[in-house]
Amino acid sequence: MKKIIILISMVIVSASCSEYQKVLKSTEAGEKYVLAEKLYNEAQKENSKSKYRKALRLFEQIVPHYRGKPQGEKLGFLFADTYYQLGDYYLSSYEFERFQQSYPNSERVEEVVYKKARSFYELSPGYDVDQTDTHKGIAELQAYLNVYPDGEYTDRANDMASELRIKLERKDYEIAKQYHLTGEARAGNYQAAITSFNNFLANNPGSPFREEAHYYRFDSAYQLAINSFRELMEERLEEALEYYQDYKKYYSEGKYSEAIEASVEDIKSHLQNF
């Protein structure tokens, strides 16, 4: 019985593949449309990448044929969404944009605007490389939120936009921190770190990296001061104390409190010489 079931399954699969190849080679756009939609629906139910790929091959052949026709709107969405489901986000963002421009009054336009934005979110790389797609993702997500403040995807869009903003903040923070970490080898980098942290704190008032930025700004100023010529040291020590006060103002019991207090004692010891 088991062998019979396997044999029947093989026959069904073989027949299905044969039908697909026949339609794929056919010149009948209508047949391709019907089978492509069928495969797309089955792919959705089964979460089948292979069926999405089969549907895509058919969509690619017939989309130009149906542009401007009544079926074009539905087909345009299925085409873009198939790219999206397959993780080809460059092409999905392009096709969703094309759909939005062609059918601005479609009942699917909210979903299209969201998925276009999410395509750029998915394309956003790690924080340490070029962030063009991250900026694009934020802009597209904000565009969705502006038009659909109470939309179906609003909560998720807000979360994704916040995640991308934090990624940009981390990039700026890590650049400033790198200046700090290389300051011992190149003293001028401590000054660059202070400037970078000042800019970071001014531009990112709600960042999760603020405590670290306050601390490393202070430590950069401290390291710069104690390694300065005597005629510059007093002023720089006083500046470091100002950054210490800023840290204590916001993080009176912060995770760097012990380290910062030890440095402040050393600052006060140096200042006694003046």
PDB file of C-alpha atoms in Angstrom:
ATOM      1  CA  MET A   1       0.000   0.000   0.000  1.00  0.00           C
ATOM      2  CA  LYS A   2       2.852   2.375   0.854  1.00  0.00           C
ATOM      3  CA  LYS A   3       4.477   1.762  -2.532  1.00  0.00           C
ATOM      4  CA  ILE A   4       1.179   2.412  -4.286  1.00  0.00           C
ATOM      5  CA  ILE A   5       0.732   5.746  -2.491  1.00  0.00           C
ATOM      6  CA  ILE A   6       4.261   6.794  -3.425  1.00  0.00           C
ATOM      7  CA  LEU A   7       3.667   5.782  -7.032  1.00  0.00           C
ATOM      8  CA  ILE A   8       0.429   7.749  -7.220  1.00  0.00           C
ATOM      9  CA  SER A   9       2.155  10.797  -5.718  1.00  0.00           C
ATOM     10  CA  MET A  10       4.930  10.546  -8.289  1.00  0.00           C
ATOM     11  CA  VAL A  11       2.405  10.358 -11.103  1.00  0.00           C
ATOM     12  CA  ILE A  12       0.553  13.435  -9.777  1.00  0.00           C
ATOM     13  CA  VAL A  13       3.787  15.429  -9.421  1.00  0.00           C
ATOM     14  CA  SER A  14       4.915  14.363 -12.878  1.00  0.00           C
ATOM     15  CA  ALA A  15       1.584  15.380 -14.394  1.00  0.00           C
ATOM     16  CA  SER A  16       1.728  18.710 -12.571  1.00  0.00           C
ATOM     17  CA  CYS A  17       5.234  19.425 -13.840  1.00  0.00           C
ATOM     18  CA  SER A  18       4.205  18.417 -17.325  1.00  0.00           C
ATOM     19  CA  GLU A  19       1.230  20.824 -17.211  1.00  0.00           C
ATOM     20  CA  TYR A  20       3.436  23.643 -15.956  1.00  0.00           C
ATOM     21  CA  GLN A  21       6.034  23.151 -18.686  1.00  0.00           C
ATOM     22  CA  LYS A  22       3.309  23.012 -21.313  1.00  0.00           C
ATOM     23  CA  VAL A  23       1.762  26.291 -20.151  1.00  0.00           C
ATOM     24  CA  LEU A  24       5.167  27.922 -19.732  1.00  0.00           C
ATOM     25  CA  LYS A  25       5.951  27.240 -23.394  1.00  0.00           C
ATOM     26  CA  SER A  26       2.468  28.185 -24.566  1.00  0.00           C
ATOM     27  CA  THR A  27       1.649  31.441 -26.330  1.00  0.00           C
ATOM     28  CA  GLU A  28      -1.722  31.717 -24.559  1.00  0.00           C
ATOM     29  CA  ALA A  29      -1.482  34.553 -22.018  1.00  0.00           C
ATOM     30  CA  GLY A  30      -4.818  33.569 -20.468  1.00  0.00           C
ATOM     31  CA  GLU A  31      -3.612  30.075 -19.591  1.00  0.00           C
ATOM     32  CA  LYS A  32      -0.468  31.494 -18.040  1.00  0.00           C
ATOM     33  CA  TYR A  33      -2.487  34.001 -16.002  1.00  0.00           C
ATOM     34  CA  VAL A  34      -4.760  31.293 -14.575  1.00  0.00           C
ATOM     35  CA  LEU A  35      -1.909  28.946 -13.689  1.00  0.00           C
ATOM     36  CA  ALA A  36       0.296  31.716 -12.286  1.00  0.00           C
ATOM     37  CA  GLU A  37      -2.496  32.894  -9.973  1.00  0.00           C
ATOM     38  CA  LYS A  38      -3.192  29.292  -8.928  1.00  0.00           C
ATOM     39  CA  LEU A  39       0.473  28.728  -8.105  1.00  0.00           C
ATOM     40  CA  TYR A  40       0.663  32.029  -6.206  1.00  0.00           C
ATOM     41  CA  ASN A  41      -2.370  31.102  -4.069  1.00  0.00           C
ATOM     42  CA  GLU A  42      -0.973  27.643  -3.370  1.00  0.00           C
ATOM     43  CA  ALA A  43       2.401  29.165  -2.473  1.00  0.00           C
ATOM     44  CA  GLN A  44       0.705  31.428   0.051  1.00  0.00           C
ATOM     45  CA  LYS A  45      -1.145  28.542   1.702  1.00  0.00           C
ATOM     46  CA  GLU A  46       1.887  26.249   1.735  1.00  0.00           C
ATOM     47  CA  ASN A  47       4.578  28.916   2.185  1.00  0.00           C
ATOM     48  CA  SER A  48       6.244  27.331  -0.818  1.00  0.00           C
ATOM     49  CA  LYS A  49       9.187  29.183  -2.345  1.00  0.00           C
ATOM     50  CA  SER A  50       9.295  26.764  -5.262  1.00  0.00           C
ATOM     51  CA  LYS A  51       5.711  27.576  -6.236  1.00  0.00           C
ATOM     52  CA  TYR A  52       6.386  31.290  -5.895  1.00  0.00           C
ATOM     53  CA  ARG A  53       9.326  30.858  -8.270  1.00  0.00           C
ATOM     54  CA  LYS A  54       7.159  28.966 -10.772  1.00  0.00           C
ATOM     55  CA  ALA A  55       4.474  31.632 -10.570  1.00  0.00           C
ATOM     56  CA  LEU A  56       7.096  34.326 -11.059  1.00  0.00           C
ATOM     57  CA  ARG A  57       8.328  32.804 -14.323  1.00  0.00           C
ATOM     58  CA  LEU A  58       4.797  32.978 -15.672  1.00  0.00           C
ATOM     59  CA  PHE A  59       4.146  36.489 -14.326  1.00  0.00           C
ATOM     60  CA  GLU A  60       7.313  37.754 -15.993  1.00  0.00           C
ATOM     61  CA  GLN A  61       6.017  36.537 -19.339  1.00  0.00           C
ATOM     62  CA  ILE A  62       2.521  38.019 -19.147  1.00  0.00           C
ATOM     63  CA  VAL A  63       2.773  41.254 -17.156  1.00  0.00           C
ATOM     64  CA  PRO A  64       3.612  43.359 -20.251  1.00  0.00           C
ATOM     65  CA  HIS A  65       0.638  41.807 -22.079  1.00  0.00           C
ATOM     66  CA  TYR A  66      -1.878  42.930 -19.435  1.00  0.00           C
ATOM     67  CA  ARG A  67      -0.626  46.441 -18.681  1.00  0.00           C
ATOM     68  CA  GLY A  68      -3.473  48.904 -19.218  1.00  0.00           C
ATOM     69  CA  LYS A  69      -6.078  46.115 -19.216  1.00  0.00           C
ATOM     70  CA  PRO A  70      -8.637  45.332 -16.473  1.00  0.00           C
ATOM     71  CA  GLN A  71      -6.571  42.377 -15.211  1.00  0.00           C
ATOM     72  CA  GLY A  72      -3.459  44.543 -15.018  1.00  0.00           C
ATOM     73  CA  GLU A  73      -4.112  45.847 -11.502  1.00  0.00           C
ATOM     74  CA  LYS A  74      -4.466  42.432  -9.880  1.00  0.00           C
ATOM     75  CA  LEU A  75      -1.600  41.002 -11.889  1.00  0.00           C
ATOM     76  CA  GLY A  76       0.653  43.945 -11.038  1.00  0.00           C
ATOM     77  CA  PHE A  77       0.115  43.349  -7.334  1.00  0.00           C
ATOM     78  CA  LEU A  78       0.687  39.588  -7.571  1.00  0.00           C
ATOM     79  CA  PHE A  79       3.858  40.182  -9.572  1.00  0.00           C
ATOM     80  CA  ALA A  80       5.306  42.637  -7.050  1.00  0.00           C
ATOM     81  CA  ASP A  81       4.246  40.524  -4.077  1.00  0.00           C
ATOM     82  CA  THR A  82       5.854  37.412  -5.536  1.00  0.00           C
ATOM     83  CA  TYR A  83       9.203  39.203  -5.617  1.00  0.00           C
ATOM     84  CA  TYR A  84       8.504  40.324  -2.045  1.00  0.00           C
ATOM     85  CA  GLN A  85       7.684  36.796  -0.840  1.00  0.00           C
ATOM     86  CA  LEU A  86      10.857  35.489  -2.462  1.00  0.00           C
ATOM     87  CA  GLY A  87      12.969  38.118  -0.695  1.00  0.00           C
ATOM     88  CA  ASP A  88      13.991  39.930  -3.878  1.00  0.00           C
ATOM     89  CA  TYR A  89      13.465  43.301  -2.234  1.00  0.00           C
ATOM     90  CA  TYR A  90      15.123  45.483  -4.867  1.00  0.00           C
ATOM     91  CA  LEU A  91      12.664  44.284  -7.486  1.00  0.00           C
ATOM     92  CA  SER A  92       9.693  44.194  -5.099  1.00  0.00           C
ATOM     93  CA  SER A  93      10.285  47.834  -4.110  1.00  0.00           C
ATOM     94  CA  TYR A  94      10.486  48.778  -7.789  1.00  0.00           C
ATOM     95  CA  GLU A  95       7.309  46.895  -8.746  1.00  0.00           C
ATOM     96  CA  PHE A  96       5.354  48.174  -5.724  1.00  0.00           C
ATOM     97  CA  GLU A  97       6.363  51.722  -6.654  1.00  0.00           C
ATOM     98  CA  ARG A  98       5.220  51.083 -10.215  1.00  0.00           C
ATOM     99  CA  PHE A  99       1.904  49.699  -8.956  1.00  0.00           C
ATOM    100  CA  GLN A 100       1.370  52.699  -6.661  1.00  0.00           C
ATOM    101  CA  GLN A 101       1.902  55.107  -9.528  1.00  0.00           C
ATOM    102  CA  SER A 102      -0.305  53.145 -11.925  1.00  0.00           C
ATOM    103  CA  TYR A 103      -3.182  52.428  -9.503  1.00  0.00           C
ATOM    104  CA  PRO A 104      -3.207  55.173  -6.835  1.00  0.00           C
ATOM    105  CA  ASN A 105      -6.872  54.470  -5.996  1.00  0.00           C
ATOM    106  CA  SER A 106      -6.526  50.701  -5.671  1.00  0.00           C
ATOM    107  CA  GLU A 107      -7.974  49.070  -2.562  1.00  0.00           C
ATOM    108  CA  ARG A 108      -4.563  47.441  -2.138  1.00  0.00           C
ATOM    109  CA  VAL A 109      -2.597  50.677  -2.157  1.00  0.00           C
ATOM    110  CA  GLU A 110      -2.069  50.790   1.630  1.00  0.00           C
ATOM    111  CA  GLU A 111      -0.590  47.301   1.603  1.00  0.00           C
ATOM    112  CA  VAL A 112       1.541  48.241  -1.395  1.00  0.00           C
ATOM    113  CA  VAL A 113       2.915  51.388   0.260  1.00  0.00           C
ATOM    114  CA  TYR A 114       3.729  49.405   3.400  1.00  0.00           C
ATOM    115  CA  LYS A 115       5.402  46.542   1.562  1.00  0.00           C
ATOM    116  CA  LYS A 116       7.413  48.952  -0.558  1.00  0.00           C
ATOM    117  CA  ALA A 117       8.675  50.578   2.646  1.00  0.00           C
ATOM    118  CA  ARG A 118       9.341  47.218   4.237  1.00  0.00           C
ATOM    119  CA  SER A 119      11.337  46.163   1.180  1.00  0.00           C
ATOM    120  CA  PHE A 120      13.789  48.982   1.900  1.00  0.00           C
ATOM    121  CA  TYR A 121      13.761  48.040   5.597  1.00  0.00           C
ATOM    122  CA  GLU A 122      14.810  44.512   4.619  1.00  0.00           C
ATOM    123  CA  LEU A 123      17.517  45.920   2.336  1.00  0.00           C
ATOM    124  CA  SER A 124      19.024  47.998   5.132  1.00  0.00           C
ATOM    125  CA  PRO A 125      22.545  46.621   5.816  1.00  0.00           C
ATOM    126  CA  GLY A 126      24.596  46.460   8.987  1.00  0.00           C
ATOM    127  CA  TYR A 127      25.342  49.789  10.671  1.00  0.00           C
ATOM    128  CA  ASP A 128      29.007  49.795   9.640  1.00  0.00           C
ATOM    129  CA  VAL A 129      28.501  50.165   5.863  1.00  0.00           C
ATOM    130  CA  ASP A 130      26.779  52.620   3.515  1.00  0.00           C
ATOM    131  CA  GLN A 131      23.306  53.472   4.837  1.00  0.00           C
ATOM    132  CA  THR A 132      21.563  54.677   1.668  1.00  0.00           C
ATOM    133  CA  ASP A 133      18.889  51.985   1.884  1.00  0.00           C
ATOM    134  CA  THR A 134      18.424  52.684   5.595  1.00  0.00           C
ATOM    135  CA  HIS A 135      17.689  56.347   4.890  1.00  0.00           C
ATOM    136  CA  LYS A 136      15.365  55.302   2.071  1.00  0.00           C
ATOM    137  CA  GLY A 137      13.594  52.866   4.368  1.00  0.00           C
ATOM    138  CA  ILE A 138      13.012  55.531   7.016  1.00  0.00           C
ATOM    139  CA  ALA A 139      11.666  57.931   4.393  1.00  0.00           C
ATOM    140  CA  GLU A 140       9.302  55.315   2.938  1.00  0.00           C
ATOM    141  CA  LEU A 141       8.077  54.171   6.350  1.00  0.00           C
ATOM    142  CA  GLN A 142       7.454  57.769   7.356  1.00  0.00           C
ATOM    143  CA  ALA A 143       5.564  58.329   4.108  1.00  0.00           C
ATOM    144  CA  TYR A 144       3.329  55.381   4.995  1.00  0.00           C
ATOM    145  CA  LEU A 145       2.765  56.696   8.533  1.00  0.00           C
ATOM    146  CA  ASN A 146       1.940  60.178   7.246  1.00  0.00           C
ATOM    147  CA  VAL A 147      -0.804  58.848   4.977  1.00  0.00           C
ATOM    148  CA  TYR A 148      -2.023  56.041   7.257  1.00  0.00           C
ATOM    149  CA  PRO A 149      -1.508  57.196  10.874  1.00  0.00           C
ATOM    150  CA  ASP A 150      -4.089  54.642  12.026  1.00  0.00           C
ATOM    151  CA  GLY A 151      -3.486  52.085   9.301  1.00  0.00           C
ATOM    152  CA  GLU A 152      -3.370  48.324   9.448  1.00  0.00           C
ATOM    153  CA  TYR A 153       0.431  48.278   9.568  1.00  0.00           C
ATOM    154  CA  THR A 154       1.049  51.413  11.654  1.00  0.00           C
ATOM    155  CA  ASP A 155       2.465  49.720  14.744  1.00  0.00           C
ATOM    156  CA  ARG A 156       4.889  47.586  12.761  1.00  0.00           C
ATOM    157  CA  ALA A 157       5.911  50.541  10.585  1.00  0.00           C
ATOM    158  CA  ASN A 158       6.685  52.596  13.699  1.00  0.00           C
ATOM    159  CA  ASP A 159       8.783  49.764  15.122  1.00  0.00           C
ATOM    160  CA  MET A 160      10.745  49.351  11.902  1.00  0.00           C
ATOM    161  CA  ALA A 161      11.348  53.093  11.527  1.00  0.00           C
ATOM    162  CA  SER A 162      12.605  53.229  15.112  1.00  0.00           C
ATOM    163  CA  GLU A 163      14.895  50.268  14.493  1.00  0.00           C
ATOM    164  CA  LEU A 164      16.403  51.922  11.415  1.00  0.00           C
ATOM    165  CA  ARG A 165      16.917  55.225  13.243  1.00  0.00           C
ATOM    166  CA  ILE A 166      18.735  53.412  16.041  1.00  0.00           C
ATOM    167  CA  LYS A 167      20.963  51.793  13.416  1.00  0.00           C
ATOM    168  CA  LEU A 168      21.927  55.240  12.107  1.00  0.00           C
ATOM    169  CA  GLU A 169      22.510  56.443  15.660  1.00  0.00           C
ATOM    170  CA  ARG A 170      24.772  53.487  16.328  1.00  0.00           C
ATOM    171  CA  LYS A 171      26.808  54.262  13.217  1.00  0.00           C
ATOM    172  CA  ASP A 172      27.379  57.849  14.405  1.00  0.00           C
ATOM    173  CA  TYR A 173      28.122  56.668  17.937  1.00  0.00           C
ATOM    174  CA  GLU A 174      30.630  54.046  16.769  1.00  0.00           C
ATOM    175  CA  ILE A 175      32.448  56.595  14.603  1.00  0.00           C
ATOM    176  CA  ALA A 176      32.831  58.899  17.611  1.00  0.00           C
ATOM    177  CA  LYS A 177      33.913  56.007  19.808  1.00  0.00           C
ATOM    178  CA  GLN A 178      36.524  54.961  17.263  1.00  0.00           C
ATOM    179  CA  TYR A 179      38.080  58.412  17.525  1.00  0.00           C
ATOM    180  CA  HIS A 180      38.193  57.916  21.290  1.00  0.00           C
ATOM    181  CA  LEU A 181      39.759  54.459  21.054  1.00  0.00           C
ATOM    182  CA  THR A 182      42.506  55.677  18.732  1.00  0.00           C
ATOM    183  CA  GLY A 183      43.236  58.817  20.737  1.00  0.00           C
ATOM    184  CA  GLU A 184      46.165  57.294  22.571  1.00  0.00           C
ATOM    185  CA  ALA A 185      47.963  56.730  19.275  1.00  0.00           C
ATOM    186  CA  ARG A 186      46.922  60.086  17.844  1.00  0.00           C
ATOM    187  CA  ALA A 187      46.104  62.795  20.348  1.00  0.00           C
ATOM    188  CA  GLY A 188      44.115  64.835  17.862  1.00  0.00           C
ATOM    189  CA  ASN A 189      41.553  62.052  17.767  1.00  0.00           C
ATOM    190  CA  TYR A 190      40.485  62.855  21.337  1.00  0.00           C
ATOM    191  CA  GLN A 191      39.437  66.305  20.152  1.00  0.00           C
ATOM    192  CA  ALA A 192      37.647  64.745  17.167  1.00  0.00           C
ATOM    193  CA  ALA A 193      35.891  62.363  19.552  1.00  0.00           C
ATOM    194  CA  ILE A 194      34.678  65.249  21.738  1.00  0.00           C
ATOM    195  CA  THR A 195      33.309  67.061  18.699  1.00  0.00           C
ATOM    196  CA  SER A 196      31.649  63.906  17.382  1.00  0.00           C
ATOM    197  CA  PHE A 197      30.056  63.090  20.733  1.00  0.00           C
ATOM    198  CA  ASN A 198      28.823  66.680  21.073  1.00  0.00           C
ATOM    199  CA  ASN A 199      27.153  66.420  17.681  1.00  0.00           C
ATOM    200  CA  PHE A 200      25.752  63.001  18.507  1.00  0.00           C
ATOM    201  CA  LEU A 201      24.196  64.162  21.786  1.00  0.00           C
ATOM    202  CA  ALA A 202      22.705  67.261  20.143  1.00  0.00           C
ATOM    203  CA  ASN A 203      21.195  65.305  17.264  1.00  0.00           C
ATOM    204  CA  ASN A 204      19.935  62.225  19.115  1.00  0.00           C
ATOM    205  CA  PRO A 205      18.123  63.263  22.302  1.00  0.00           C
ATOM    206  CA  GLY A 206      16.387  59.898  22.801  1.00  0.00           C
ATOM    207  CA  SER A 207      19.155  57.542  21.721  1.00  0.00           C
ATOM    208  CA  PRO A 208      19.873  54.352  23.695  1.00  0.00           C
ATOM    209  CA  PHE A 209      23.582  55.215  23.312  1.00  0.00           C
ATOM    210  CA  ARG A 210      23.381  58.511  25.211  1.00  0.00           C
ATOM    211  CA  GLU A 211      24.903  57.326  28.477  1.00  0.00           C
ATOM    212  CA  GLU A 212      27.871  55.800  26.653  1.00  0.00           C
ATOM    213  CA  ALA A 213      28.245  58.992  24.599  1.00  0.00           C
ATOM    214  CA  HIS A 214      28.265  61.159  27.733  1.00  0.00           C
ATOM    215  CA  TYR A 215      30.835  58.937  29.379  1.00  0.00           C
ATOM    216  CA  TYR A 216      33.201  58.642  26.418  1.00  0.00           C
ATOM    217  CA  ARG A 217      32.948  62.372  25.752  1.00  0.00           C
ATOM    218  CA  PHE A 218      34.101  62.964  29.326  1.00  0.00           C
ATOM    219  CA  ASP A 219      36.855  60.351  29.065  1.00  0.00           C
ATOM    220  CA  SER A 220      38.079  61.813  25.771  1.00  0.00           C
ATOM    221  CA  ALA A 221      38.274  65.245  27.389  1.00  0.00           C
ATOM    222  CA  TYR A 222      40.030  63.772  30.431  1.00  0.00           C
ATOM    223  CA  GLN A 223      42.591  61.887  28.339  1.00  0.00           C
ATOM    224  CA  LEU A 224      43.172  64.941  26.180  1.00  0.00           C
ATOM    225  CA  ALA A 225      43.706  67.128  29.247  1.00  0.00           C
ATOM    226  CA  ILE A 226      46.169  64.962  31.164  1.00  0.00           C
ATOM    227  CA  ASN A 227      48.239  64.432  28.028  1.00  0.00           C
ATOM    228  CA  SER A 228      48.346  68.141  27.143  1.00  0.00           C
ATOM    229  CA  PHE A 229      51.130  70.676  27.455  1.00  0.00           C
ATOM    230  CA  ARG A 230      50.959  72.516  30.775  1.00  0.00           C
ATOM    231  CA  GLU A 231      49.690  75.770  29.253  1.00  0.00           C
ATOM    232  CA  LEU A 232      46.639  73.912  27.868  1.00  0.00           C
ATOM    233  CA  MET A 233      46.033  71.497  30.702  1.00  0.00           C
ATOM    234  CA  GLU A 234      44.090  73.615  33.197  1.00  0.00           C
ATOM    235  CA  GLU A 235      41.471  74.733  30.677  1.00  0.00           C
ATOM    236  CA  ARG A 236      41.035  71.211  29.377  1.00  0.00           C
ATOM    237  CA  LEU A 237      40.728  69.755  32.868  1.00  0.00           C
ATOM    238  CA  GLU A 238      37.944  72.255  33.603  1.00  0.00           C
ATOM    239  CA  GLU A 239      36.216  71.270  30.385  1.00  0.00           C
ATOM    240  CA  ALA A 240      36.383  67.611  31.383  1.00  0.00           C
ATOM    241  CA  LEU A 241      34.767  68.491  34.723  1.00  0.00           C
ATOM    242  CA  GLU A 242      31.887  70.145  32.851  1.00  0.00           C
ATOM    243  CA  TYR A 243      31.313  66.927  30.924  1.00  0.00           C
ATOM    244  CA  TYR A 244      31.446  65.032  34.213  1.00  0.00           C
ATOM    245  CA  GLN A 245      28.673  67.260  35.563  1.00  0.00           C
ATOM    246  CA  ASP A 246      26.576  66.530  32.477  1.00  0.00           C
ATOM    247  CA  TYR A 247      27.017  62.795  32.988  1.00  0.00           C
ATOM    248  CA  LYS A 248      26.073  62.984  36.685  1.00  0.00           C
ATOM    249  CA  LYS A 249      23.065  65.168  35.883  1.00  0.00           C
ATOM    250  CA  TYR A 250      21.478  62.447  33.770  1.00  0.00           C
ATOM    251  CA  TYR A 251      23.073  59.303  35.227  1.00  0.00           C
ATOM    252  CA  SER A 252      23.691  59.886  38.922  1.00  0.00           C
ATOM    253  CA  GLU A 253      24.022  56.138  39.436  1.00  0.00           C
ATOM    254  CA  GLY A 254      25.048  55.187  35.919  1.00  0.00           C
ATOM    255  CA  LYS A 255      27.056  52.127  34.974  1.00  0.00           C
ATOM    256  CA  TYR A 256      30.212  54.236  34.493  1.00  0.00           C
ATOM    257  CA  SER A 257      29.919  56.028  37.846  1.00  0.00           C
ATOM    258  CA  GLU A 258      32.802  54.233  39.524  1.00  0.00           C
ATOM    259  CA  ALA A 259      35.202  54.758  36.623  1.00  0.00           C
ATOM    260  CA  ILE A 260      34.242  58.380  36.166  1.00  0.00           C
ATOM    261  CA  GLU A 261      34.631  59.233  39.859  1.00  0.00           C
ATOM    262  CA  ALA A 262      38.162  57.817  39.854  1.00  0.00           C
ATOM    263  CA  SER A 263      39.055  60.011  36.877  1.00  0.00           C
ATOM    264  CA  VAL A 264      37.522  63.071  38.544  1.00  0.00           C
ATOM    265  CA  GLU A 265      39.680  62.554  41.613  1.00  0.00           C
ATOM    266  CA  ASP A 266      42.733  62.546  39.346  1.00  0.00           C
ATOM    267  CA  ILE A 267      41.494  65.754  37.658  1.00  0.00           C
ATOM    268  CA  LYS A 268      41.151  67.475  41.018  1.00  0.00           C
ATOM    269  CA  SER A 269      44.643  66.328  41.952  1.00  0.00           C
ATOM    270  CA  HIS A 270      46.045  67.852  38.757  1.00  0.00           C
ATOM    271  CA  LEU A 271      44.142  71.095  39.271  1.00  0.00           C
ATOM    272  CA  GLN A 272      45.787  71.587  42.674  1.00  0.00           C
ATOM    273  CA  ASN A 273      49.007  72.240  40.756  1.00  0.00           C
ATOM    274  CA  PHE A 274      47.464  75.348  39.265  1.00  0.00           C
TER     275      PHE A 274
END
